Every structure is written in C-alpha cells, then in structure tokens.
XYZ file of C-alpha atoms in Angstrom:
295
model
C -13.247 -48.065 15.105
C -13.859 -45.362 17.692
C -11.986 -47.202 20.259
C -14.796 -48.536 22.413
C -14.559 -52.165 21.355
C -18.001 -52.079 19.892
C -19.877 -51.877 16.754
C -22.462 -53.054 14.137
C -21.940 -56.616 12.887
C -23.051 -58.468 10.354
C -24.391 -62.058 11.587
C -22.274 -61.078 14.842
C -21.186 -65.155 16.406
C -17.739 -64.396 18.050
C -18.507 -68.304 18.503
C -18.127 -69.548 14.978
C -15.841 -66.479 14.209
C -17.406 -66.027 10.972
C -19.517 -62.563 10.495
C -20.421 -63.934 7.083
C -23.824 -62.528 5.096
C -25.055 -65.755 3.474
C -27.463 -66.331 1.092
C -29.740 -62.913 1.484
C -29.631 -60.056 3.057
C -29.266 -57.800 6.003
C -29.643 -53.870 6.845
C -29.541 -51.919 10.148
C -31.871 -48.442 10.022
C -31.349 -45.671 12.189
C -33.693 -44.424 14.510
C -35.585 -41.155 13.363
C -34.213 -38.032 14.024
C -35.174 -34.421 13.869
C -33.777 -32.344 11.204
C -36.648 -29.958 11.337
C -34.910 -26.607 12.583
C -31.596 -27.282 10.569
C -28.891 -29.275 8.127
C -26.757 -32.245 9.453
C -23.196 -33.578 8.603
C -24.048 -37.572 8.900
C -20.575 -39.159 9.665
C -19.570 -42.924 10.119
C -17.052 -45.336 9.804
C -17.383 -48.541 7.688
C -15.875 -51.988 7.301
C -16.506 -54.091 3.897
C -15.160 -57.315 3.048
C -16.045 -59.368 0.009
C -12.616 -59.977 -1.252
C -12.835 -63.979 -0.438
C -15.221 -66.763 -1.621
C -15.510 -67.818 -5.750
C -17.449 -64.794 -6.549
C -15.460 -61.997 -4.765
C -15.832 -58.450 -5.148
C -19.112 -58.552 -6.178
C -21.514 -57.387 -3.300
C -21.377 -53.919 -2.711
C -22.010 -51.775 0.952
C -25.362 -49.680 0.033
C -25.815 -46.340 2.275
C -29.399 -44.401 2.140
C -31.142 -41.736 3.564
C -34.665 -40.505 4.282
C -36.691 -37.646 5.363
C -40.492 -39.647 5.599
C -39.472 -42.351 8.153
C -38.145 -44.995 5.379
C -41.533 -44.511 3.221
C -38.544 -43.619 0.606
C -34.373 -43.766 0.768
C -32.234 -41.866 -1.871
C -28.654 -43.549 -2.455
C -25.948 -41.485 -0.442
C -22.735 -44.012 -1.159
C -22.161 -47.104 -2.842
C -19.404 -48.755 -1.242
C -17.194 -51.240 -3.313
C -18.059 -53.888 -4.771
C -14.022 -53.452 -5.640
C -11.314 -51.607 -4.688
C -9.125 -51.805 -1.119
C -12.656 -50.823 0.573
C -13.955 -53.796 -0.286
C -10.965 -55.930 1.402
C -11.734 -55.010 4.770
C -10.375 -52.491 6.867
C -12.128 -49.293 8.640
C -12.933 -45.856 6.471
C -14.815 -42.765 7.797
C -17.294 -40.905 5.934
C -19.597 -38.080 5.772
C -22.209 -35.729 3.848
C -24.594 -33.131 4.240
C -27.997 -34.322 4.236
C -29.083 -31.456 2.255
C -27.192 -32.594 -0.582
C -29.586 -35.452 -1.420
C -33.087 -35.053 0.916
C -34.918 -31.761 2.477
C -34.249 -32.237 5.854
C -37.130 -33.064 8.139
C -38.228 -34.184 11.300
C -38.742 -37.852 10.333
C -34.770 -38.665 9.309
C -33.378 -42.044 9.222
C -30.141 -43.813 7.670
C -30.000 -47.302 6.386
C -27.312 -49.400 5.846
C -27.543 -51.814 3.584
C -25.784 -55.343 2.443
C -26.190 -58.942 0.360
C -25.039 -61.970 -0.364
C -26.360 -62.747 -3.779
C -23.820 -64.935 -5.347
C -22.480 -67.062 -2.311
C -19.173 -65.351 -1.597
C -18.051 -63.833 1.576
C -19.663 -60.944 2.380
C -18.898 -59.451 6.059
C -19.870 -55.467 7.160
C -19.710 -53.145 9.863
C -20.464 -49.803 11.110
C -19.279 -47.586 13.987
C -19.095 -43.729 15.451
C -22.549 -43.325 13.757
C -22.819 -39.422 14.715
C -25.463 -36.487 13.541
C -24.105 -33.405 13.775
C -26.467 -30.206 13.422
C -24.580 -26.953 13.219
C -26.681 -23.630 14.454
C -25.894 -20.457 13.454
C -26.681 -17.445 15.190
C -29.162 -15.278 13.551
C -27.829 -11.680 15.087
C -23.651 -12.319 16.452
C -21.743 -9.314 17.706
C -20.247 -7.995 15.228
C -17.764 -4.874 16.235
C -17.844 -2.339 13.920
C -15.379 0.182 15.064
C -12.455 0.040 13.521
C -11.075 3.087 14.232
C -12.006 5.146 17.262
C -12.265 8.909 17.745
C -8.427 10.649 17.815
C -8.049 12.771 20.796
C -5.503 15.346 21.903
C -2.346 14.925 24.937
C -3.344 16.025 28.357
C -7.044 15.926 27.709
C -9.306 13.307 29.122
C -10.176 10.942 26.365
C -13.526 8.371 26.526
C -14.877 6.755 23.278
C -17.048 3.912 22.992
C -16.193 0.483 20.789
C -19.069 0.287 18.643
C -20.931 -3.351 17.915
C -23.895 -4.164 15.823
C -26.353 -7.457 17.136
C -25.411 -10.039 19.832
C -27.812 -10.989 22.583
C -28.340 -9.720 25.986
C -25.971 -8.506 27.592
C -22.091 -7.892 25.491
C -19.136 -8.032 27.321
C -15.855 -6.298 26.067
C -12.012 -7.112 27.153
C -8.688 -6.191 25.697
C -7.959 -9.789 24.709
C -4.244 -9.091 24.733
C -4.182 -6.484 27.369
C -2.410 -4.118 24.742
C -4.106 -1.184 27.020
C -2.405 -1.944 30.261
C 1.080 -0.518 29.326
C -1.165 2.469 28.168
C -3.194 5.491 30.246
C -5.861 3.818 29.095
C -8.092 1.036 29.746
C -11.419 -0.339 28.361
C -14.599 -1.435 30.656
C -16.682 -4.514 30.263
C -18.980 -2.219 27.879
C -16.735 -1.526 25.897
C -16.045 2.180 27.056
C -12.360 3.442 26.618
C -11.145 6.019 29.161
C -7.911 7.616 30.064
C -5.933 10.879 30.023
C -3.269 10.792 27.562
C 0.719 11.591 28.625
C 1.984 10.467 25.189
C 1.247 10.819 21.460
C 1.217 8.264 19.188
C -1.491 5.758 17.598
C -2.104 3.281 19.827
C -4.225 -0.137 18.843
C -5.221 -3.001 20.773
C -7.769 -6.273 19.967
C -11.117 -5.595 21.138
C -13.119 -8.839 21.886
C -16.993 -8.986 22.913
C -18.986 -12.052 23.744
C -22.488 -11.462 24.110
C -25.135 -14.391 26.085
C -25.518 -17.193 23.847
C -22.357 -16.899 24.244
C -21.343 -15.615 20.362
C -18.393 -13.744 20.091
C -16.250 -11.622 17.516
C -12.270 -9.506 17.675
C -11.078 -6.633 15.976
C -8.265 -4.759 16.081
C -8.809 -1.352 16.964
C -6.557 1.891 16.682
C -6.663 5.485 17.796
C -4.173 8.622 17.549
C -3.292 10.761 19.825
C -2.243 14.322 18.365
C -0.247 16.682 20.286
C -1.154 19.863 22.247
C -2.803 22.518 19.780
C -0.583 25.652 19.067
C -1.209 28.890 17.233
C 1.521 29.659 14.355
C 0.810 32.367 12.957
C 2.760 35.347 15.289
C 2.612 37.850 12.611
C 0.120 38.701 9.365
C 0.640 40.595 5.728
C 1.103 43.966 5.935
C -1.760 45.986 3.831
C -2.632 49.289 2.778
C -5.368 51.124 4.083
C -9.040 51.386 2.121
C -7.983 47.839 0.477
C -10.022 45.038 1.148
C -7.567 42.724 3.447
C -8.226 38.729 3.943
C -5.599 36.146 5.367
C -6.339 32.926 7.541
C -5.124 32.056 10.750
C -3.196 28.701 11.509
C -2.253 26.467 14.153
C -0.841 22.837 14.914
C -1.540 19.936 17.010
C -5.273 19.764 18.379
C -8.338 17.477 17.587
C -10.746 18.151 14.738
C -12.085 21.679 13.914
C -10.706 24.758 15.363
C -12.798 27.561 16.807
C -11.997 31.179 16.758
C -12.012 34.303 18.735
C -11.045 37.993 19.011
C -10.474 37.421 22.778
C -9.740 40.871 23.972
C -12.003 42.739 20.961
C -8.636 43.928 19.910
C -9.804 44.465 16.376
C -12.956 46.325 17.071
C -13.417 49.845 15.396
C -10.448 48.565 13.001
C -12.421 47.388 9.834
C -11.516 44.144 10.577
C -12.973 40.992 12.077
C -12.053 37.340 13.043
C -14.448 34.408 11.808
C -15.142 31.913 13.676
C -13.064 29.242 10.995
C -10.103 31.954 11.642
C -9.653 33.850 8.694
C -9.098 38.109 9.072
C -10.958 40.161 6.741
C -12.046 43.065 5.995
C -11.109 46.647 4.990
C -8.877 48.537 7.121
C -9.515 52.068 8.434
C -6.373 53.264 9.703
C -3.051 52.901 9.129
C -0.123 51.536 11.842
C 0.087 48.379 13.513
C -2.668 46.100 14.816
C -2.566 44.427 17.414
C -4.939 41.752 18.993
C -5.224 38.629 21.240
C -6.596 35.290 18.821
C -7.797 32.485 20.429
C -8.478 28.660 19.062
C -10.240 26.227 20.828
C-alpha cells in the first residue's frame, strides 16, 4: 500500500501464489509502545479477501488494542465479513486510542484473522504508524491587538505584547507591511519610528518562541495629527458673576494638560485648571488677555 513493495501477509509463499488462511488461525501483534505522556492516532491500511471458496464472506478481519501488554484487547474494528472490504483491495484506517483504552506505557495492536469454515481467507496490513500529538503547555500567544495611538512628528515606540512561549520570542512583520512605513519592528517585538503621515496603519505581527511554537495577529495603530488650540476667543461676562467655560483643541494624543503660560490671568479672579476649563469670578471689567498652553 505505501508504495514500498512490502507488507504483512497472511501464509506469505510467493511460490504457491496462494496467501490462503486454512483451517485455523493467524494474528500479527505489535510491539509495545509508550503511550505514557500522551494520546495516539493508530493508522493502517488493510487488505481482506474472503469473497471466494463455498463458504464466502464469512470470516471477518478482527482489529484490537491494549494498554497491559496483551494481558487484555478491547475490539477497535471488525472488518467484513461482507461488503467490497471483504473482496480484496487496500483501505486506510484510524482511531484515537483514547476512545477505547487509557493509554499507557505497555500499548500493543493485534491483528487478527480465521479460517473456520474452509473458504478463502487471505489478509494484509501495511503503513502501520503511531502518531502522538504534543501540545504545548504555555505557546505565545500575542495579545496586543491594538497598540498605543501616537501623534505626527513625534517619535513613536510601543511594545507588541505576548503572554507564555519559551525562552527566548522572536517577533517579525511577517508581511513586511512596516517597510513602506517610518516604522519598523525589532526581533522583540519593539515598534519604533517618527511619524510623517497620519493614518491607522496595521501590519501581522508573528512571534516564535524556542520550542519553536508560534502565533500571528494583526495589529493596528493610529496616528492623529499635530495638536492645535481652537478656542481664539471666550464668552464675554459681567463682572462680580461667577464665570466658567472650557478650553478646546484638536489633533494630539490622549489627555491634554493645561497652563496659564505667561500668568496672564493672575490678580483677574480667574484661573486655568489643569483639564482647561476658566473659572472663576471676575474683578474688573475690559478685556483679558492671556497666553494658554496644552501639552
């Protein structure tokens, strides 16, 4: 079956050409194997033919498995007696160990075939393979999603955040999305750059840490424009009133700062906070003046 021009034979003569069970039976076991730190897929391929002979279709292909070195076998597959698999012919199949025994460290597989009623009984087996799948008890797993937005013309540097993986991670853009950017991202997964355009930019992070697991995410970030004060003028008000009104501005990153940069408003009744809003109750009347500053 799996090309290499061998396999399991019942009562293999290439000299009489016959491969016939007669008159009793015949099994091949496995060796043991170790199941002991995980589950298995078991996966062959299998040939029966019983389909000649005066009492055809009547000896069926028995498949077992056990975890105590053969002490016991549970039935995995009955094979035939009827049906096209019993007239020769190769057919793969598989199953999870776990789905009939507790896996140990004393497995074995038995195949298993008669000739009870004198027909023509003839088996094989071939790409007998055990195939134990491990899975990673901490991967990389990035988390960031998003990264920090940042404003134009100021350096930008925000780290791609990942939870587990072993040893050392290493980061690339796996598309190179960055490199028609300012940008770029390091091995550790550090982006850097000073920004010459606005927009939202994204780009596929991957990290593969020692083992070597691995995980991808697309990741965005914006970039805002420069900040800018709007408000030029405020309310008018009337003198001995209680005045409050709030500053504004556009573009920037995140929470704005504010000052009375040249004390303009001292000895006026009013004051600047610190989130921008005036208040306060004036003292004189005219027109105030002063220098406000965001950062």
């Amino acid at each position: 079956y799996d090309g290499s021009g061998q396999c399991f034979l019942t009562d293999n003569d290439i000299t009489q050409n016959n491969s016939d069970v007669d008159d009793g039976w015949t099994q091949i076991i496995s060796p043991s194997f170790d199941l002991s730190t995980g589950d298995a897929v078991i996966h062959y391929a299998r040939w029966l033919s019983n389909n000649l002979g005066s009492n055809a279709f009547m000896e069926p292909l028995l498949v077992y498995v056990s975890n105590n070195n053969g002490t016991d076998w549970v039935l995995v597959e009955t094979v035939g007696p009827t049906g096209l698999v019993a007239q020769g012919g190769w057919y793969e199949h598989t199953f999870l160990v776990s789905d009939f025994v507790t896996p140990t460290n004393e497995m074995m597989v038995q195949f298993y075939v008669a000739d009870n009623t004198g027909s023509i009984v003839e088996a094989a087996i071939d790409d007998f393979q055990v195939v134990r799948y491990e899975c990673s008890v901490n991967p990389p797993i990035i988390i960031s999603e998003t990264l920090p937005e940042w404003t134009i013309n100021q350096p930008y540097s925000a780290q791609v955040n990942v939870g587990g993986g072993i040893g050392v991670l290493t980061f690339d853009d796996l598309y190179g999305d960055l490199a028609s950017t300012d940008f770029t991202m390091s091995t550790s997964g550090l982006v850097t750059g000073t920004p010459t355009t606005t927009g939202t930019f994204s780009f596929t992070v991957h990290v593969a840490d020692e083992t070597p697991d691995e995980d991808e995410q697309l990741v965005s970030f914006t970039i805002n424009p420069a900040m800018a004060i709007t408000t030029a003028t405020l309310p008018g008000w009337t003198i001995g009133i209680p005045y409050t009104t709030v500053l504004a501005t556009s573009g920037g990153t995140g929470s704005k700062t504010w000052l009375d940069l040249d004390d303009g408003l001292v000895g006026t009744g009013l004051t600047v906070s610190e989130a921008g809003t005036i208040s306060g109750t004036p003292t004189a009347v005219g027109t105030i003046s002063f220098t406000a500053q965001a950062s």
